[in-house]
C-alpha cells in the first residue's frame, strides 16, 4: 500500500510564503500523477496544482502566478511553493498520488494524505 505524509502547513500573514511537501512511500512501482487539492470550511475540495500522467502541470486559476508545484521523482515527493498568500487560500491542503503498485500484477492505486492546515491571516 501507499502512504502519503505531508509537512509544511501553518499560520502565515497575508503576502507571506509557505512550502508544502508530500512524500509517498510503500510498495510503489510508479507514480503517474501527483498533486495538491484544498478544502475550505463549507466548500468542496478543489484542485490547486498537479502533475498529470502526461507530465504536464495544471493550476487552479486562483493560484496561477503565485503557487509553484515541483517534484523529486527519486524521492517520490511533490512540493507546493505558495507565495503571495491571501486569506482566501486558507484551507486544509491535501496531497494525492495515483500510480501502480509493485508486484507481478501492477495494481493501480489512488492515495490521499491526511491533510495539513494552511491559515493566512489578514
PDB file of C-alpha atoms in Angstrom, residues 8-110:
ATOM      1  CA  UNK A   8       4.876  22.405   5.924  1.00  0.00           C
ATOM      2  CA  UNK A   9       1.468  23.794   6.784  1.00  0.00           C
ATOM      3  CA  UNK A  10       0.946  26.530   9.339  1.00  0.00           C
ATOM      4  CA  UNK A  11      -0.076  30.103  10.012  1.00  0.00           C
ATOM      5  CA  UNK A  12       1.247  32.953   7.909  1.00  0.00           C
ATOM      6  CA  UNK A  13       0.336  36.570   7.311  1.00  0.00           C
ATOM      7  CA  UNK A  14      -1.099  37.704   4.024  1.00  0.00           C
ATOM      8  CA  UNK A  15       1.652  38.218   1.492  1.00  0.00           C
ATOM      9  CA  UNK A  16       3.818  35.576   3.079  1.00  0.00           C
ATOM     10  CA  UNK A  17       5.016  32.223   1.819  1.00  0.00           C
ATOM     11  CA  UNK A  18       4.805  28.575   2.792  1.00  0.00           C
ATOM     12  CA  UNK A  19       6.187  25.423   1.232  1.00  0.00           C
ATOM     13  CA  UNK A  20       4.325  22.156   1.489  1.00  0.00           C
ATOM     14  CA  UNK A  21       5.938  18.769   0.978  1.00  0.00           C
ATOM     15  CA  UNK A  22       4.362  15.383   0.379  1.00  0.00           C
ATOM     16  CA  UNK A  23       6.362  12.174   0.363  1.00  0.00           C
ATOM     17  CA  UNK A  24       4.975   8.878  -0.884  1.00  0.00           C
ATOM     18  CA  UNK A  25       6.205   5.556   0.426  1.00  0.00           C
ATOM     19  CA  UNK A  26       5.235   1.924   0.210  1.00  0.00           C
ATOM     20  CA  UNK A  27       5.056  -0.697  -2.483  1.00  0.00           C
ATOM     21  CA  UNK A  28       5.251   1.711  -5.389  1.00  0.00           C
ATOM     22  CA  UNK A  29       6.087   0.669  -8.927  1.00  0.00           C
ATOM     23  CA  UNK A  30       5.338   4.043 -10.453  1.00  0.00           C
ATOM     24  CA  UNK A  31       3.588   7.317  -9.706  1.00  0.00           C
ATOM     25  CA  UNK A  32       1.776   8.656 -12.749  1.00  0.00           C
ATOM     26  CA  UNK A  33       0.131  11.715 -11.258  1.00  0.00           C
ATOM     27  CA  UNK A  34       0.635  13.669  -8.065  1.00  0.00           C
ATOM     28  CA  UNK A  35      -0.779  16.901  -6.850  1.00  0.00           C
ATOM     29  CA  UNK A  36      -2.418  19.171  -4.326  1.00  0.00           C
ATOM     30  CA  UNK A  37      -6.028  19.879  -3.504  1.00  0.00           C
ATOM     31  CA  UNK A  38      -7.589  22.031  -0.810  1.00  0.00           C
ATOM     32  CA  UNK A  39     -10.835  22.288   1.075  1.00  0.00           C
ATOM     33  CA  UNK A  40     -12.002  25.397   2.864  1.00  0.00           C
ATOM     34  CA  UNK A  41     -14.754  25.283   5.506  1.00  0.00           C
ATOM     35  CA  UNK A  42     -18.143  24.866   3.881  1.00  0.00           C
ATOM     36  CA  UNK A  43     -16.665  24.365   0.430  1.00  0.00           C
ATOM     37  CA  UNK A  44     -15.910  21.425  -1.790  1.00  0.00           C
ATOM     38  CA  UNK A  45     -12.425  20.081  -2.256  1.00  0.00           C
ATOM     39  CA  UNK A  46     -10.781  21.729  -5.254  1.00  0.00           C
ATOM     40  CA  UNK A  47      -7.677  21.247  -7.342  1.00  0.00           C
ATOM     41  CA  UNK A  48      -4.774  23.551  -6.503  1.00  0.00           C
ATOM     42  CA  UNK A  49      -1.998  22.171  -8.695  1.00  0.00           C
ATOM     43  CA  UNK A  50      -0.967  18.811 -10.067  1.00  0.00           C
ATOM     44  CA  UNK A  51       1.328  16.901 -12.350  1.00  0.00           C
ATOM     45  CA  UNK A  52      -0.702  14.917 -14.842  1.00  0.00           C
ATOM     46  CA  UNK A  53       0.105  11.445 -16.102  1.00  0.00           C
ATOM     47  CA  UNK A  54       1.489  13.076 -19.240  1.00  0.00           C
ATOM     48  CA  UNK A  55       3.948  15.126 -17.204  1.00  0.00           C
ATOM     49  CA  UNK A  56       2.293  18.494 -17.644  1.00  0.00           C
ATOM     50  CA  UNK A  57       1.080  20.733 -14.835  1.00  0.00           C
ATOM     51  CA  UNK A  58      -2.359  22.115 -14.076  1.00  0.00           C
ATOM     52  CA  UNK A  59      -3.055  25.045 -11.775  1.00  0.00           C
ATOM     53  CA  UNK A  60      -6.250  26.498 -10.442  1.00  0.00           C
ATOM     54  CA  UNK A  61      -6.798  29.957 -11.902  1.00  0.00           C
ATOM     55  CA  UNK A  62      -6.860  31.411  -8.407  1.00  0.00           C
ATOM     56  CA  UNK A  63      -3.252  30.366  -7.708  1.00  0.00           C
ATOM     57  CA  UNK A  64      -1.586  30.861 -11.090  1.00  0.00           C
ATOM     58  CA  UNK A  65       1.459  33.060 -10.785  1.00  0.00           C
ATOM     59  CA  UNK A  66       1.600  32.619  -7.015  1.00  0.00           C
ATOM     60  CA  UNK A  67       1.958  28.866  -6.432  1.00  0.00           C
ATOM     61  CA  UNK A  68       4.501  26.532  -7.978  1.00  0.00           C
ATOM     62  CA  UNK A  69       4.362  22.751  -7.945  1.00  0.00           C
ATOM     63  CA  UNK A  70       7.574  20.766  -8.256  1.00  0.00           C
ATOM     64  CA  UNK A  71       8.694  17.225  -7.632  1.00  0.00           C
ATOM     65  CA  UNK A  72      11.630  14.979  -6.881  1.00  0.00           C
ATOM     66  CA  UNK A  73      10.947  11.699  -8.651  1.00  0.00           C
ATOM     67  CA  UNK A  74      13.819   9.936  -6.922  1.00  0.00           C
ATOM     68  CA  UNK A  75      12.207  10.682  -3.566  1.00  0.00           C
ATOM     69  CA  UNK A  76       8.585  10.242  -4.696  1.00  0.00           C
ATOM     70  CA  UNK A  77       7.999  13.714  -3.286  1.00  0.00           C
ATOM     71  CA  UNK A  78       5.965  16.642  -4.524  1.00  0.00           C
ATOM     72  CA  UNK A  79       6.234  20.204  -3.283  1.00  0.00           C
ATOM     73  CA  UNK A  80       3.981  23.222  -3.369  1.00  0.00           C
ATOM     74  CA  UNK A  81       5.639  26.602  -3.046  1.00  0.00           C
ATOM     75  CA  UNK A  82       2.995  29.121  -2.083  1.00  0.00           C
ATOM     76  CA  UNK A  83       3.886  32.795  -2.393  1.00  0.00           C
ATOM     77  CA  UNK A  84       1.846  35.978  -2.022  1.00  0.00           C
ATOM     78  CA  UNK A  85      -0.619  34.110   0.137  1.00  0.00           C
ATOM     79  CA  UNK A  86      -4.080  35.537   0.603  1.00  0.00           C
ATOM     80  CA  UNK A  87      -6.663  34.936   3.343  1.00  0.00           C
ATOM     81  CA  UNK A  88      -8.786  33.093   0.778  1.00  0.00           C
ATOM     82  CA  UNK A  89      -6.016  30.494   0.477  1.00  0.00           C
ATOM     83  CA  UNK A  90      -6.898  29.355   3.992  1.00  0.00           C
ATOM     84  CA  UNK A  91      -7.875  25.689   3.803  1.00  0.00           C
ATOM     85  CA  UNK A  92      -6.814  22.163   4.553  1.00  0.00           C
ATOM     86  CA  UNK A  93      -4.412  21.116   1.833  1.00  0.00           C
ATOM     87  CA  UNK A  94      -4.366  17.513   0.676  1.00  0.00           C
ATOM     88  CA  UNK A  95      -1.772  15.736  -1.383  1.00  0.00           C
ATOM     89  CA  UNK A  96      -2.763  12.835  -3.596  1.00  0.00           C
ATOM     90  CA  UNK A  97      -0.971  10.377  -5.805  1.00  0.00           C
ATOM     91  CA  UNK A  98      -2.028   7.866  -8.416  1.00  0.00           C
ATOM     92  CA  UNK A  99       0.049   5.130  -9.949  1.00  0.00           C
ATOM     93  CA  UNK A 100       0.817   1.426  -9.906  1.00  0.00           C
ATOM     94  CA  UNK A 101       1.743  -0.826  -7.004  1.00  0.00           C
ATOM     95  CA  UNK A 102       4.809  -3.027  -7.190  1.00  0.00           C
ATOM     96  CA  UNK A 103       4.310  -6.722  -7.805  1.00  0.00           C
ATOM     97  CA  UNK A 104       3.663  -9.219 -10.543  1.00  0.00           C
ATOM     98  CA  UNK A 105       0.280  -7.603 -11.127  1.00  0.00           C
ATOM     99  CA  UNK A 106       0.637  -3.828 -11.313  1.00  0.00           C
ATOM    100  CA  UNK A 107      -2.472  -2.816  -9.401  1.00  0.00           C
ATOM    101  CA  UNK A 108      -3.500   0.831  -9.734  1.00  0.00           C
ATOM    102  CA  UNK A 109      -3.638   2.922  -6.574  1.00  0.00           C
ATOM    103  CA  UNK A 110      -5.011   6.288  -5.590  1.00  0.00           C
TER     104      UNK A 110
END
